[in-house]
mmCIF file of C-alpha atoms in Angstrom:
data_model
loop_
_atom_site.group_PDB
_atom_site.id
_atom_site.type_symbol
_atom_site.label_atom_id
_atom_site.label_comp_id
_atom_site.label_asym_id
_atom_site.label_seq_id
_atom_site.Cartn_x
_atom_site.Cartn_y
_atom_site.Cartn_z
ATOM 1 C CA UNK A 1 0.421 0.098 0.006
ATOM 2 C CA UNK A 2 1.622 3.518 -1.139
ATOM 3 C CA UNK A 3 2.301 5.774 1.613
ATOM 4 C CA UNK A 4 -0.223 9.055 2.139
ATOM 5 C CA UNK A 5 2.183 11.397 0.485
ATOM 6 C CA UNK A 6 2.298 8.935 -2.503
ATOM 7 C CA UNK A 7 -1.741 9.030 -2.721
ATOM 8 C CA UNK A 8 -1.861 12.740 -2.413
ATOM 9 C CA UNK A 9 0.614 13.187 -5.092
ATOM 10 C CA UNK A 10 -1.338 10.805 -7.162
ATOM 11 C CA UNK A 11 -4.665 12.810 -6.414
ATOM 12 C CA UNK A 12 -3.183 15.540 -7.584
ATOM 13 C CA UNK A 13 -1.818 14.547 -10.344
ATOM 14 C CA UNK A 14 -4.987 12.918 -11.276
ATOM 15 C CA UNK A 15 -6.449 16.584 -10.678
ATOM 16 C CA UNK A 16 -4.082 18.278 -12.965
ATOM 17 C CA UNK A 17 -5.025 15.863 -15.755
ATOM 18 C CA UNK A 18 -8.978 16.164 -15.329
ATOM 19 C CA UNK A 19 -8.357 19.788 -15.644
ATOM 20 C CA UNK A 20 -5.740 20.566 -18.345
ATOM 21 C CA UNK A 21 -8.035 21.770 -20.652
ATOM 22 C CA UNK A 22 -8.965 24.946 -18.839
ATOM 23 C CA UNK A 23 -5.723 25.096 -17.220
ATOM 24 C CA UNK A 24 -3.225 28.168 -18.018
ATOM 25 C CA UNK A 25 0.010 29.077 -16.179
ATOM 26 C CA UNK A 26 -1.976 31.940 -14.508
ATOM 27 C CA UNK A 27 -3.773 29.486 -12.426
ATOM 28 C CA UNK A 28 -0.702 28.477 -10.525
ATOM 29 C CA UNK A 29 0.398 30.529 -7.897
ATOM 30 C CA UNK A 30 3.189 28.973 -6.362
ATOM 31 C CA UNK A 31 4.870 26.934 -8.999
ATOM 32 C CA UNK A 32 4.396 28.186 -12.089
ATOM 33 C CA UNK A 33 3.890 25.817 -14.666
ATOM 34 C CA UNK A 34 4.468 27.161 -18.574
ATOM 35 C CA UNK A 35 1.593 27.040 -20.916
ATOM 36 C CA UNK A 36 3.789 24.886 -23.475
ATOM 37 C CA UNK A 37 4.457 22.115 -20.522
ATOM 38 C CA UNK A 38 0.423 22.094 -20.025
ATOM 39 C CA UNK A 39 -0.278 21.694 -23.814
ATOM 40 C CA UNK A 40 1.953 19.215 -23.810
ATOM 41 C CA UNK A 41 0.252 17.410 -21.055
ATOM 42 C CA UNK A 42 -2.659 17.698 -22.700
ATOM 43 C CA UNK A 43 -1.225 15.669 -25.897
ATOM 44 C CA UNK A 44 -0.948 12.632 -23.592
ATOM 45 C CA UNK A 45 -3.101 9.821 -24.405
ATOM 46 C CA UNK A 46 -4.894 7.824 -21.721
ATOM 47 C CA UNK A 47 -2.241 5.342 -21.191
ATOM 48 C CA UNK A 48 0.377 7.615 -20.959
ATOM 49 C CA UNK A 49 -1.439 9.762 -18.624
ATOM 50 C CA UNK A 50 -2.222 6.789 -16.232
ATOM 51 C CA UNK A 51 1.787 6.106 -16.682
ATOM 52 C CA UNK A 52 2.530 9.824 -15.357
ATOM 53 C CA UNK A 53 0.251 9.478 -12.458
ATOM 54 C CA UNK A 54 1.876 6.782 -10.890
ATOM 55 C CA UNK A 55 5.507 8.661 -11.296
ATOM 56 C CA UNK A 56 3.492 11.803 -9.209
ATOM 57 C CA UNK A 57 5.752 11.511 -6.800
ATOM 58 C CA UNK A 58 8.661 12.289 -9.042
ATOM 59 C CA UNK A 59 7.278 15.608 -9.851
ATOM 60 C CA UNK A 60 4.836 16.617 -6.772
ATOM 61 C CA UNK A 61 5.787 17.363 -3.589
ATOM 62 C CA UNK A 62 2.912 17.617 -1.118
ATOM 63 C CA UNK A 63 3.507 18.925 2.388
ATOM 64 C CA UNK A 64 1.548 20.059 5.672
ATOM 65 C CA UNK A 65 2.324 23.129 7.257
ATOM 66 C CA UNK A 66 1.788 22.343 10.887
ATOM 67 C CA UNK A 67 1.908 25.734 12.064
ATOM 68 C CA UNK A 68 -0.707 26.976 10.064
ATOM 69 C CA UNK A 69 -2.927 23.943 10.236
ATOM 70 C CA UNK A 70 -2.359 24.389 13.748
ATOM 71 C CA UNK A 71 -3.741 27.946 13.335
ATOM 72 C CA UNK A 72 -6.436 26.550 11.530
ATOM 73 C CA UNK A 73 -7.518 24.173 13.996
ATOM 74 C CA UNK A 74 -7.324 26.284 17.081
ATOM 75 C CA UNK A 75 -9.373 28.921 14.845
ATOM 76 C CA UNK A 76 -11.916 26.182 14.427
ATOM 77 C CA UNK A 77 -11.697 25.367 18.149
ATOM 78 C CA UNK A 78 -12.418 28.889 19.020
ATOM 79 C CA UNK A 79 -15.536 29.282 16.834
ATOM 80 C CA UNK A 80 -16.711 26.320 18.157
ATOM 81 C CA UNK A 81 -16.521 27.197 21.559
ATOM 82 C CA UNK A 82 -17.983 30.527 20.688
ATOM 83 C CA UNK A 83 -21.050 28.743 19.802
ATOM 84 C CA UNK A 84 -21.182 26.472 22.372
ATOM 85 C CA UNK A 85 -21.556 29.934 25.117
ATOM 86 C CA UNK A 86 -24.208 31.347 22.252
ATOM 87 C CA UNK A 87 -26.118 27.854 22.963
ATOM 88 C CA UNK A 88 -25.898 27.868 26.665
ATOM 89 C CA UNK A 89 -27.678 31.448 26.502
ATOM 90 C CA UNK A 90 -29.862 30.464 24.272
ATOM 91 C CA UNK A 91 -30.790 27.713 26.715
ATOM 92 C CA UNK A 92 -31.041 29.816 29.769
ATOM 93 C CA UNK A 93 -33.740 31.841 27.998
ATOM 94 C CA UNK A 94 -31.633 35.095 26.566
ATOM 95 C CA UNK A 95 -33.788 37.476 24.808
ATOM 96 C CA UNK A 96 -32.661 38.822 21.134
ATOM 97 C CA UNK A 97 -31.637 42.165 22.604
ATOM 98 C CA UNK A 98 -28.962 40.388 25.193
ATOM 99 C CA UNK A 99 -27.653 37.897 22.095
ATOM 100 C CA UNK A 100 -27.433 40.542 19.923
ATOM 101 C CA UNK A 101 -25.227 42.720 22.575
ATOM 102 C CA UNK A 102 -23.112 40.043 23.547
ATOM 103 C CA UNK A 103 -22.600 38.157 20.456
ATOM 104 C CA UNK A 104 -24.027 40.442 17.478
ATOM 105 C CA UNK A 105 -26.606 37.993 16.594
ATOM 106 C CA UNK A 106 -28.762 38.541 13.851
ATOM 107 C CA UNK A 107 -32.796 38.036 14.466
ATOM 108 C CA UNK A 108 -32.807 35.431 11.378
ATOM 109 C CA UNK A 109 -29.749 33.619 13.278
ATOM 110 C CA UNK A 110 -31.296 33.753 16.716
ATOM 111 C CA UNK A 111 -34.432 32.183 15.258
ATOM 112 C CA UNK A 112 -32.623 29.722 13.381
ATOM 113 C CA UNK A 113 -30.501 28.478 16.114
ATOM 114 C CA UNK A 114 -33.171 28.294 19.089
ATOM 115 C CA UNK A 115 -35.508 26.109 16.657
ATOM 116 C CA UNK A 116 -32.216 23.821 15.526
ATOM 117 C CA UNK A 117 -32.234 23.654 19.541
ATOM 118 C CA UNK A 118 -35.875 23.282 19.909
ATOM 119 C CA UNK A 119 -36.256 25.921 22.088
ATOM 120 C CA UNK A 120 -39.914 27.220 22.080
ATOM 121 C CA UNK A 121 -40.202 30.816 22.561
ATOM 122 C CA UNK A 122 -42.456 32.569 25.147
ATOM 123 C CA UNK A 123 -45.768 33.439 24.587
ATOM 124 C CA UNK A 124 -46.697 36.398 23.420
ATOM 125 C CA UNK A 125 -46.949 39.523 25.095
ATOM 126 C CA UNK A 126 -44.804 41.377 27.258
ATOM 127 C CA UNK A 127 -42.183 39.596 28.790
ATOM 128 C CA UNK A 128 -42.688 38.411 32.489
ATOM 129 C CA UNK A 129 -40.944 41.058 34.763
ATOM 130 C CA UNK A 130 -39.246 39.982 38.382
ATOM 131 C CA UNK A 131 -40.577 41.114 41.642
ATOM 132 C CA UNK A 132 -38.887 44.186 43.625
ATOM 133 C CA UNK A 133 -36.963 41.759 45.627
ATOM 134 C CA UNK A 134 -35.436 39.596 42.824
ATOM 135 C CA UNK A 135 -34.622 42.746 40.977
ATOM 136 C CA UNK A 136 -32.795 43.746 44.145
ATOM 137 C CA UNK A 137 -30.984 40.924 44.361
ATOM 138 C CA UNK A 138 -30.121 40.856 40.504
ATOM 139 C CA UNK A 139 -28.749 44.546 41.024
ATOM 140 C CA UNK A 140 -26.784 43.541 43.707
ATOM 141 C CA UNK A 141 -25.226 40.734 42.157
ATOM 142 C CA UNK A 142 -24.437 42.453 38.907
ATOM 143 C CA UNK A 143 -22.435 44.662 41.094
ATOM 144 C CA UNK A 144 -20.847 42.015 43.504
ATOM 145 C CA UNK A 145 -19.767 40.717 40.283
ATOM 146 C CA UNK A 146 -18.029 43.457 38.385
ATOM 147 C CA UNK A 147 -15.084 41.976 38.333
ATOM 148 C CA UNK A 148 -16.025 39.327 35.775
ATOM 149 C CA UNK A 149 -16.363 39.731 31.891
ATOM 150 C CA UNK A 150 -19.808 41.000 31.061
ATOM 151 C CA UNK A 151 -20.897 37.264 29.540
ATOM 152 C CA UNK A 152 -19.513 35.624 32.442
ATOM 153 C CA UNK A 153 -21.584 37.945 34.615
ATOM 154 C CA UNK A 154 -24.871 37.010 33.018
ATOM 155 C CA UNK A 155 -24.067 33.210 33.259
ATOM 156 C CA UNK A 156 -22.747 33.954 36.731
ATOM 157 C CA UNK A 157 -26.055 35.521 38.092
ATOM 158 C CA UNK A 158 -28.086 33.044 36.357
ATOM 159 C CA UNK A 159 -26.706 30.222 38.143
ATOM 160 C CA UNK A 160 -26.694 31.987 41.357
ATOM 161 C CA UNK A 161 -30.951 33.184 41.248
ATOM 162 C CA UNK A 162 -31.676 30.089 38.657
ATOM 163 C CA UNK A 163 -33.989 32.824 36.817
ATOM 164 C CA UNK A 164 -33.926 33.013 33.124
ATOM 165 C CA UNK A 165 -31.705 35.552 30.897
ATOM 166 C CA UNK A 166 -34.912 37.070 30.128
ATOM 167 C CA UNK A 167 -35.638 37.867 33.740
ATOM 168 C CA UNK A 168 -32.490 38.808 34.796
ATOM 169 C CA UNK A 169 -31.880 41.384 31.240
ATOM 170 C CA UNK A 170 -34.923 42.923 31.983
ATOM 171 C CA UNK A 171 -34.094 43.821 35.494
ATOM 172 C CA UNK A 172 -30.923 44.967 34.524
ATOM 173 C CA UNK A 173 -31.496 46.516 30.728
ATOM 174 C CA UNK A 174 -32.197 49.721 32.166
ATOM 175 C CA UNK A 175 -29.374 50.211 34.468
ATOM 176 C CA UNK A 176 -26.597 48.778 32.562
ATOM 177 C CA UNK A 177 -27.109 50.369 29.163
ATOM 178 C CA UNK A 178 -27.533 54.334 30.527
#
């Protein structure tokens, strides 16, 4: 069985052969191939093309830039973590205004994500409000946790009060937006 690099070279060579009719030297970024060479390749018959593909390891190099791959993986991980945090907020009942404030989420994305997560909305009409003692407790907790980043503060208060983020946002909105 051929090694990974050999398989990748053969795959690249097959792609090269199948793309010859539309390829020109301008389509290559790193290693320019002349139009004359591409024309010569396009004149090969099927048997010659297969033979050339089997020898791809002699003229093609395949490599992986580990640093770039690591950066890309880190970026994907960061996006996954951000999405998971958004999901936590949605499960905790965060309203659209809060999701827009903390994550820049648009209404269509908000609705789509809630639908995908099977989260049903609160009924129509005005959202429920906290009683005065809960309102006061939420404000005290907000001030108590001022060292935390805003996203963390909301979740901390939700955990400590067992209230959903819709109620917490309603209690804090006019105080923190001023």
